[in-house]
Structures are given as C-alpha cells and as structure tokens.
CSV table of C-alpha atoms in Angstrom, one decimal:
chain,number,residue,atom,x,y,z
A,17,UNK,CA,-0.7,-56.9,23.1
A,18,UNK,CA,-0.3,-58.9,26.6
A,19,UNK,CA,2.5,-60.2,25.7
A,20,UNK,CA,4.7,-57.1,25.7
A,21,UNK,CA,2.8,-55.3,28.9
A,22,UNK,CA,4.8,-58.9,30.7
A,23,UNK,CA,7.4,-57.9,30.0
A,24,UNK,CA,7.2,-55.0,30.8
A,25,UNK,CA,5.9,-55.3,34.4
A,26,UNK,CA,8.5,-58.0,34.3
A,27,UNK,CA,11.2,-55.9,33.6
A,28,UNK,CA,9.7,-53.0,36.7
A,29,UNK,CA,9.7,-56.2,39.0
A,30,UNK,CA,13.1,-56.5,38.4
A,31,UNK,CA,14.2,-52.6,38.3
A,32,UNK,CA,12.6,-52.7,41.4
A,33,UNK,CA,14.4,-55.2,43.3
A,34,UNK,CA,17.8,-53.3,41.4
A,35,UNK,CA,16.5,-49.9,43.4
A,36,UNK,CA,16.1,-51.8,47.1
A,37,UNK,CA,19.5,-53.2,46.2
A,38,UNK,CA,20.9,-50.3,45.2
A,39,UNK,CA,20.2,-48.5,49.1
A,40,UNK,CA,20.6,-51.6,50.5
A,41,UNK,CA,24.0,-50.5,49.9
A,42,UNK,CA,24.3,-47.0,50.8
A,43,UNK,CA,25.1,-47.7,53.9
A,44,UNK,CA,27.7,-50.0,53.6
A,45,UNK,CA,30.0,-47.4,50.6
A,46,UNK,CA,30.3,-44.1,49.7
A,47,UNK,CA,26.3,-43.7,48.4
A,48,UNK,CA,25.7,-40.9,48.7
A,49,UNK,CA,23.9,-39.4,52.0
A,50,UNK,CA,22.2,-41.7,54.4
A,51,UNK,CA,19.7,-41.6,57.0
A,52,UNK,CA,21.3,-44.9,59.1
A,53,UNK,CA,25.3,-45.1,59.3
A,54,UNK,CA,26.0,-48.4,60.8
A,55,UNK,CA,28.1,-48.5,64.8
A,56,UNK,CA,31.1,-50.6,63.1
A,57,UNK,CA,33.5,-48.9,60.9
A,58,UNK,CA,34.6,-52.5,58.8
A,59,UNK,CA,31.4,-53.0,57.5
A,60,UNK,CA,32.2,-50.5,54.6
A,61,UNK,CA,32.9,-51.6,51.2
A,62,UNK,CA,34.7,-49.4,48.9
A,63,UNK,CA,34.4,-51.1,45.9
A,64,UNK,CA,30.4,-50.9,45.6
A,65,UNK,CA,30.5,-47.4,44.2
A,66,UNK,CA,31.2,-48.9,41.0
A,67,UNK,CA,27.3,-50.9,41.6
A,68,UNK,CA,26.2,-47.2,42.2
A,69,UNK,CA,27.6,-46.0,39.3
A,70,UNK,CA,26.1,-48.6,37.0
A,71,UNK,CA,22.5,-48.4,38.3
A,72,UNK,CA,22.3,-44.9,38.7
A,73,UNK,CA,23.7,-44.3,34.8
A,74,UNK,CA,20.5,-46.4,33.7
A,75,UNK,CA,17.6,-47.6,36.4
A,76,UNK,CA,15.5,-44.7,37.4
A,77,UNK,CA,15.2,-43.4,33.4
A,78,UNK,CA,14.5,-47.1,32.6
A,79,UNK,CA,12.0,-46.9,34.7
A,80,UNK,CA,10.3,-42.8,33.8
A,81,UNK,CA,10.2,-44.5,29.9
A,82,UNK,CA,7.9,-47.8,31.4
A,83,UNK,CA,5.9,-44.6,32.9
A,84,UNK,CA,5.8,-43.5,30.0
A,85,UNK,CA,5.0,-45.9,27.5
A,86,UNK,CA,1.7,-47.0,30.3
A,87,UNK,CA,1.0,-43.0,29.8
A,88,UNK,CA,-0.9,-42.9,26.1
A,89,UNK,CA,-2.9,-45.4,26.6
A,90,UNK,CA,-4.7,-44.6,29.9
A,91,UNK,CA,-5.4,-41.3,29.2
A,92,UNK,CA,-6.3,-42.2,25.4
A,93,UNK,CA,-8.9,-44.8,28.0
A,94,UNK,CA,-9.7,-42.2,30.6
A,95,UNK,CA,-9.7,-39.1,28.9
A,96,UNK,CA,-8.5,-35.8,31.2
A,97,UNK,CA,-10.5,-35.3,34.0
A,98,UNK,CA,-10.1,-39.7,35.2
A,99,UNK,CA,-6.6,-39.7,33.7
A,100,UNK,CA,-5.2,-36.2,36.5
A,101,UNK,CA,-7.4,-38.1,39.4
A,102,UNK,CA,-6.2,-41.3,39.0
A,103,UNK,CA,-2.5,-40.0,39.0
A,104,UNK,CA,-3.5,-37.7,41.5
A,105,UNK,CA,-4.7,-39.9,43.6
A,106,UNK,CA,-2.8,-43.4,42.7
A,107,UNK,CA,0.8,-41.3,42.7
A,108,UNK,CA,0.0,-37.9,45.0
A,109,UNK,CA,-1.3,-39.9,48.0
A,110,UNK,CA,2.1,-42.4,49.1
A,111,UNK,CA,4.1,-39.1,48.5
A,112,UNK,CA,2.1,-37.0,50.8
A,113,UNK,CA,2.2,-39.7,53.3
A,114,UNK,CA,5.4,-41.2,53.1
A,115,UNK,CA,6.4,-37.5,52.3
A,116,UNK,CA,4.9,-36.7,56.3
A,117,UNK,CA,6.6,-39.8,57.4
A,118,UNK,CA,10.0,-38.3,56.8
A,119,UNK,CA,9.6,-35.6,57.6
A,120,UNK,CA,8.0,-36.5,61.2
A,121,UNK,CA,10.9,-39.0,61.1
A,122,UNK,CA,13.9,-36.4,59.7
A,123,UNK,CA,12.3,-32.9,61.6
A,124,UNK,CA,13.1,-31.2,58.1
A,125,UNK,CA,11.8,-31.1,54.8
A,126,UNK,CA,12.5,-34.1,52.8
A,127,UNK,CA,11.2,-36.8,50.7
A,128,UNK,CA,14.0,-39.0,50.0
A,129,UNK,CA,13.3,-41.6,46.9
A,130,UNK,CA,9.3,-40.2,46.4
A,131,UNK,CA,11.1,-37.5,44.4
A,132,UNK,CA,10.3,-40.2,41.4
A,133,UNK,CA,7.0,-40.4,42.4
A,134,UNK,CA,6.4,-36.6,42.5
A,135,UNK,CA,8.5,-36.1,39.5
A,136,UNK,CA,6.1,-38.9,37.7
A,137,UNK,CA,3.5,-37.2,38.4
A,138,UNK,CA,4.5,-33.4,37.6
A,139,UNK,CA,5.2,-36.0,33.9
A,140,UNK,CA,1.8,-36.7,33.6
A,141,UNK,CA,0.2,-33.9,34.8
A,142,UNK,CA,2.1,-32.1,31.8
A,143,UNK,CA,1.6,-34.5,29.5
A,144,UNK,CA,-1.8,-34.4,30.5
A,145,UNK,CA,-1.9,-30.5,30.4
A,146,UNK,CA,-0.3,-31.0,26.7
A,147,UNK,CA,-3.4,-32.8,25.2
A,148,UNK,CA,-5.2,-30.4,26.1
A,149,UNK,CA,-4.6,-28.9,23.0
A,150,UNK,CA,-2.8,-31.2,20.8
A,151,UNK,CA,-4.3,-33.9,19.4
A,152,UNK,CA,-2.6,-37.9,19.7
A,153,UNK,CA,-0.6,-39.4,17.3
A,154,UNK,CA,-2.3,-41.7,15.3
A,155,UNK,CA,-0.9,-41.9,11.8
A,156,UNK,CA,1.3,-45.3,11.1
A,157,UNK,CA,5.1,-44.8,11.1
A,158,UNK,CA,7.4,-47.0,10.4
A,159,UNK,CA,10.2,-46.1,11.9
A,160,UNK,CA,11.9,-48.6,14.7
A,161,UNK,CA,14.5,-48.6,16.8
A,162,UNK,CA,18.9,-49.0,15.3
A,163,UNK,CA,22.0,-48.6,16.3
A,164,UNK,CA,22.3,-45.5,14.8
A,165,UNK,CA,19.0,-44.2,16.2
A,166,UNK,CA,20.0,-44.8,19.8
A,167,UNK,CA,24.0,-43.9,19.5
A,168,UNK,CA,21.9,-40.1,18.4
A,169,UNK,CA,19.6,-40.2,20.9
A,170,UNK,CA,22.2,-41.1,24.0
A,171,UNK,CA,24.6,-38.4,21.7
A,172,UNK,CA,21.8,-35.8,22.5
A,173,UNK,CA,21.3,-36.9,25.9
A,174,UNK,CA,24.9,-37.0,26.8
A,175,UNK,CA,26.2,-33.9,25.7
A,176,UNK,CA,23.1,-31.9,27.3
A,177,UNK,CA,23.8,-33.9,30.7
A,178,UNK,CA,28.0,-32.7,30.2
A,179,UNK,CA,26.7,-28.9,29.8
A,180,UNK,CA,24.3,-29.7,32.5
A,181,UNK,CA,27.2,-31.1,35.2
A,182,UNK,CA,29.4,-28.2,34.5
A,183,UNK,CA,27.0,-26.3,36.7
A,184,UNK,CA,25.9,-29.0,38.7
A,185,UNK,CA,27.6,-32.0,39.1
A,186,UNK,CA,26.2,-35.2,40.1
A,187,UNK,CA,24.3,-35.6,43.5
A,188,UNK,CA,23.5,-31.9,43.9
A,189,UNK,CA,20.3,-31.8,44.6
A,190,UNK,CA,17.9,-28.8,44.2
A,191,UNK,CA,14.5,-26.9,45.2
A,192,UNK,CA,13.7,-25.5,42.6
A,193,UNK,CA,13.9,-21.4,43.1
A,194,UNK,CA,14.5,-22.2,46.4
A,195,UNK,CA,11.0,-22.8,47.6
A,196,UNK,CA,9.5,-25.3,44.9
A,197,UNK,CA,8.7,-28.6,46.5
A,198,UNK,CA,10.0,-31.0,43.6
A,199,UNK,CA,13.7,-32.3,44.7
A,200,UNK,CA,15.8,-32.8,42.1
A,201,UNK,CA,19.3,-33.8,40.5
A,202,UNK,CA,19.4,-31.6,37.1
A,203,UNK,CA,22.6,-34.2,36.7
A,204,UNK,CA,20.0,-37.1,35.5
A,205,UNK,CA,16.9,-35.0,35.0
A,206,UNK,CA,17.3,-34.4,31.9
A,207,UNK,CA,18.3,-38.0,31.4
A,208,UNK,CA,15.2,-38.7,32.9
A,209,UNK,CA,12.8,-36.4,31.2
A,210,UNK,CA,14.1,-37.7,27.5
A,211,UNK,CA,13.5,-41.2,29.0
A,212,UNK,CA,9.9,-40.8,29.6
A,213,UNK,CA,9.5,-38.6,26.5
A,214,UNK,CA,10.8,-41.4,24.7
A,215,UNK,CA,8.2,-44.0,25.9
A,216,UNK,CA,5.4,-42.2,24.7
A,217,UNK,CA,7.1,-42.1,21.8
A,218,UNK,CA,7.6,-45.5,21.6
A,219,UNK,CA,4.1,-46.3,22.4
A,220,UNK,CA,2.8,-44.3,20.0
A,221,UNK,CA,5.2,-45.5,17.2
A,222,UNK,CA,5.6,-48.8,18.3
A,223,UNK,CA,8.8,-49.3,18.5
A,224,UNK,CA,9.1,-52.4,21.7
A,225,UNK,CA,7.6,-54.2,18.8
A,226,UNK,CA,9.3,-53.2,16.4
A,227,UNK,CA,12.8,-53.5,17.5
A,228,UNK,CA,14.6,-56.4,15.8
A,229,UNK,CA,16.4,-58.7,17.8
A,230,UNK,CA,19.7,-57.9,15.7
A,231,UNK,CA,19.0,-53.9,17.1
A,232,UNK,CA,18.3,-55.1,20.8
A,233,UNK,CA,20.9,-57.8,21.1
A,234,UNK,CA,23.7,-55.6,19.7
A,235,UNK,CA,22.0,-52.3,21.9
A,236,UNK,CA,22.6,-55.2,25.2
A,237,UNK,CA,26.0,-55.8,24.2
A,238,UNK,CA,26.8,-52.5,23.9
A,239,UNK,CA,25.5,-52.0,27.4
A,240,UNK,CA,27.0,-54.4,28.6
A,241,UNK,CA,30.4,-53.8,27.3
A,242,UNK,CA,30.2,-49.7,28.7
A,243,UNK,CA,29.3,-51.5,32.2
A,244,UNK,CA,32.4,-53.8,33.0
A,245,UNK,CA,34.2,-50.4,31.3
A,246,UNK,CA,32.5,-47.9,34.5
A,247,UNK,CA,33.6,-51.0,37.2
A,248,UNK,CA,37.2,-51.4,35.5
A,249,UNK,CA,37.4,-48.3,36.9
A,250,UNK,CA,40.3,-48.1,39.4
A,251,UNK,CA,42.5,-44.9,39.1
A,252,UNK,CA,44.6,-44.0,36.0
A,253,UNK,CA,44.3,-42.5,32.5
A,254,UNK,CA,41.0,-45.4,31.8
A,255,UNK,CA,39.2,-43.2,35.2
A,256,UNK,CA,40.6,-39.8,33.7
A,257,UNK,CA,39.0,-40.8,30.5
A,258,UNK,CA,36.0,-41.4,31.9
A,259,UNK,CA,35.2,-39.2,34.1
A,260,UNK,CA,36.1,-36.2,32.5
A,261,UNK,CA,33.2,-37.0,30.0
A,262,UNK,CA,31.3,-39.0,32.2
A,263,UNK,CA,27.6,-37.2,31.2
A,264,UNK,CA,28.1,-38.5,28.0
A,265,UNK,CA,29.1,-42.1,29.1
A,266,UNK,CA,26.8,-42.6,31.6
A,267,UNK,CA,24.1,-41.9,28.8
A,268,UNK,CA,25.7,-44.1,26.2
A,269,UNK,CA,25.6,-46.6,29.6
A,270,UNK,CA,21.5,-45.6,30.0
A,271,UNK,CA,20.3,-45.8,26.2
A,272,UNK,CA,22.4,-49.0,25.2
A,273,UNK,CA,21.4,-51.2,28.6
A,274,UNK,CA,17.9,-50.1,28.6
A,275,UNK,CA,17.2,-51.5,25.3
A,276,UNK,CA,19.0,-53.5,25.6
A,277,UNK,CA,16.7,-55.3,28.9
A,278,UNK,CA,13.6,-54.3,27.2
A,279,UNK,CA,15.0,-56.5,24.3
A,280,UNK,CA,15.9,-59.3,26.8
A,281,UNK,CA,12.6,-59.1,28.7
A,282,UNK,CA,10.7,-59.0,25.2
A,283,UNK,CA,12.2,-63.0,24.1
A,284,UNK,CA,13.2,-64.6,27.6
A,285,UNK,CA,11.6,-63.0,30.1
A,286,UNK,CA,8.0,-62.7,28.7
A,287,UNK,CA,6.0,-64.8,31.2
A,288,UNK,CA,2.6,-64.1,32.5
A,289,UNK,CA,2.9,-66.9,35.5
A,290,UNK,CA,1.0,-66.5,38.6
A,291,UNK,CA,4.2,-65.2,40.5
A,292,UNK,CA,5.3,-62.6,38.4
A,293,UNK,CA,1.8,-61.0,38.1
A,294,UNK,CA,2.2,-61.3,41.9
A,295,UNK,CA,5.0,-59.5,42.1
A,296,UNK,CA,4.2,-56.8,39.5
A,297,UNK,CA,1.4,-56.1,41.3
A,298,UNK,CA,2.8,-55.9,44.3
A,299,UNK,CA,6.3,-53.7,42.8
A,300,UNK,CA,4.8,-50.2,43.4
A,301,UNK,CA,4.1,-50.5,47.0
A,302,UNK,CA,7.1,-52.5,47.6
A,303,UNK,CA,9.1,-48.8,46.2
A,304,UNK,CA,6.8,-46.6,48.0
A,305,UNK,CA,7.6,-48.4,51.7
A,306,UNK,CA,10.8,-50.2,51.4
A,307,UNK,CA,13.1,-46.7,52.9
A,308,UNK,CA,11.2,-47.1,55.5
A,309,UNK,CA,11.3,-50.7,56.3
A,310,UNK,CA,15.1,-51.0,54.9
A,311,UNK,CA,16.1,-47.8,58.4
A,312,UNK,CA,14.4,-50.0,60.5
A,313,UNK,CA,15.6,-53.4,59.9
A,314,UNK,CA,18.8,-51.8,59.6
A,315,UNK,CA,19.1,-50.2,63.5
A,316,UNK,CA,17.9,-53.2,64.7
A,317,UNK,CA,20.8,-56.0,63.0
A,318,UNK,CA,23.2,-53.0,63.5
A,319,UNK,CA,25.4,-54.8,66.4
A,320,UNK,CA,24.7,-58.6,64.7
A,321,UNK,CA,28.4,-58.7,63.0
A,322,UNK,CA,27.6,-60.4,59.1
A,323,UNK,CA,30.7,-58.6,57.4
A,324,UNK,CA,29.5,-55.7,55.3
A,325,UNK,CA,29.1,-58.2,52.5
A,326,UNK,CA,26.3,-60.4,53.9
A,327,UNK,CA,25.2,-57.1,55.8
A,328,UNK,CA,24.2,-55.5,52.6
A,329,UNK,CA,22.9,-58.7,50.8
A,330,UNK,CA,21.0,-59.2,53.9
A,331,UNK,CA,19.1,-55.4,54.1
A,332,UNK,CA,18.3,-55.8,50.2
A,333,UNK,CA,17.2,-59.6,50.8
A,334,UNK,CA,15.3,-59.6,53.5
A,335,UNK,CA,13.4,-55.8,52.9
A,336,UNK,CA,12.4,-56.9,49.4
A,337,UNK,CA,10.2,-59.6,50.8
A,338,UNK,CA,8.9,-57.4,53.4
A,339,UNK,CA,8.0,-54.7,50.7
A,340,UNK,CA,5.8,-57.1,49.1
A,341,UNK,CA,4.3,-58.5,51.8
A,342,UNK,CA,3.4,-55.7,53.5
A,343,UNK,CA,2.0,-54.6,50.2
A,344,UNK,CA,0.4,-57.5,49.8
A,345,UNK,CA,-1.3,-57.4,53.2
A,346,UNK,CA,-2.1,-53.7,53.5
A,347,UNK,CA,-4.0,-54.1,49.9
A,348,UNK,CA,-6.9,-56.0,51.3
A,349,UNK,CA,-7.8,-53.2,53.4
A,350,UNK,CA,-10.8,-51.3,51.4
A,351,UNK,CA,-9.8,-49.3,48.7
A,352,UNK,CA,-5.3,-49.4,48.9
A,353,UNK,CA,-6.1,-51.1,45.8
A,354,UNK,CA,-7.1,-48.2,44.1
A,355,UNK,CA,-4.1,-46.6,45.4
A,356,UNK,CA,-1.0,-48.9,45.5
C-alpha cells in the first residue's frame, strides 16, 4: 500500500511540473488565449504546438485518474458527511479564493486553470451522492489491465470524443446552458469523466498492483510511439489522417501513455525520500498558485531578451520553484495545511 501511494504521489508531482511548463509555453506559441502577450514578436516558437497537443492528450486525464483512485478509500474511511466537508474545504476554498482573484484581475467571470479543481469537486460530490444509494464493491475480482482491455477503453473514449468534436471542436469552452458556473471543454470532458471513473475502479479492483510488467511496458512503448507520431505531424498526408480522427488518436495516447507512466513510476520512481515527500505535500498548492505567479513573472521579465526557448524554460522553471516554495510558506499559517 505504501509503495503504491508513493509512486502515484511522485507521478502527480511530475504532472504538476508538466502543467506548469505547459502553461509557461502558451505565451510563446499558439496555445490558445493567454493573459500575457510578449512585447517582442520574436519570442515565438512555432513548433511548441506539438508539445501542447501531446500534453493535452493525457495529462489532465491522468490527473483525474489519480484523483479518482484515492476517492473510494477516503470515502470509506470518512463517511459521507466528513468526506463532503473535507472536499468542500480542500477544493472549494482555493476555488473561491483564486477564482475571485482572477475575476478581479480580468474584470470578467473566469476561473482559468481552476476549472480542474471545480470539476474534481463536482465529481467527488456526485460520487458521494451515488454512494448514499449504492454499496461499495467489495467482492474479489480477477480482472487486470491488458493491452486488449486498454485498447477497448481507448476506442470507446475515442469514438465518443470523435462525435462530440463534430459539434464542439477542441479548445471550445462553454458554460453549460450559459448560466452554470462550470466551464468545460466538451471535446475533452468525456476523457476526464472516464479517467476519473477508471481511477475509482482501479482502486476497487487493485488494477495497478495487478498490471503485469509486460502490459505496462508495452503500454508505455505504444504511448511513446503515438506521441512521436503526434510530434511528426507537420502537414502532409500523415497530419491530415491524424487530424481527421484526432479524437480517437488522442484517446489512444491518453490511455496508453497514462498506464505506461503508471507502470514506469511503479517500477522505477517509487522512492519515498524526503525530497519526493516534500514535493508531493506541496504539489496541490503549486497547481493552485502557479498561474498567477507565472503571469506576474512574465510581465516582470518582458523586456529581457532570452530568446523564445530560453524565456519558456526560465519562466517554467522559476514559476515551478516559486509555486512550491510559496505553498511551503503558506502552509506554516495555522489552518492552511488543512486546505493545501
């Protein structure tokens, strides 16, 4: 049990760093709307869209998977009332604080990266509601992850995503019915829901412990091959083919990269050193605060020439360090540790 928690914590730390680096690149490439635009037009990296595209295929889905994995154990231990109270405190408080701050800064209803925290809160509350009427799964199950099983899940996700994108393309964000304050990107939302549910099932059926080295390593190799294929898109027939069925291709990347990384960390990054434990304890806060710190830092160094790639690395690395350090400082305040 301890080893499993350690390697998932370590993986979540790395995902947090990847999210920060992803956002660090958005001002210097075609990564969608961003609150800061470099004053020097030379600070632009046309290739970085490959980085954005590959990240978006799996990293938030894997975040939801890991979060879903820990939900059943928390609910079983705490019960409905305490579970809901803790989720409202830990997820709802940063959501309201950062959301209000972003709204003041932008002058419009906006929660930016906190959409993940809000969606996770909604998923957890729905889980708690379901558990009021449905008993948990306790019976033994011999099922385990297989390449065929992962492929089937990826195809179900991909076909669903393909049809969703016919009416709501990628990077199209909505507020449901125009009034519900739950910003979502329909093109990816099926992935997030499925990955959260898969995380719950993975805990109940102990899939991560049962995943064989052959399945895990094969999933990782397939995921790497798909990622390389995505990076090789640069016009031509291959790009046209992948783009035409990108909902399916992206879902394949999501499932195989995610389970491949889980296996990789289970086997080789399961350390429980003080460094990893410190990073794990502050990764949530780093996610919460990184965007505001990043935008402030980008404006501060706007006139300093580092080249587009140099600026991307500088912003990403410094923001990562500052985000973890700020969380560490804030958690010294009485009561804050319960939230962050």
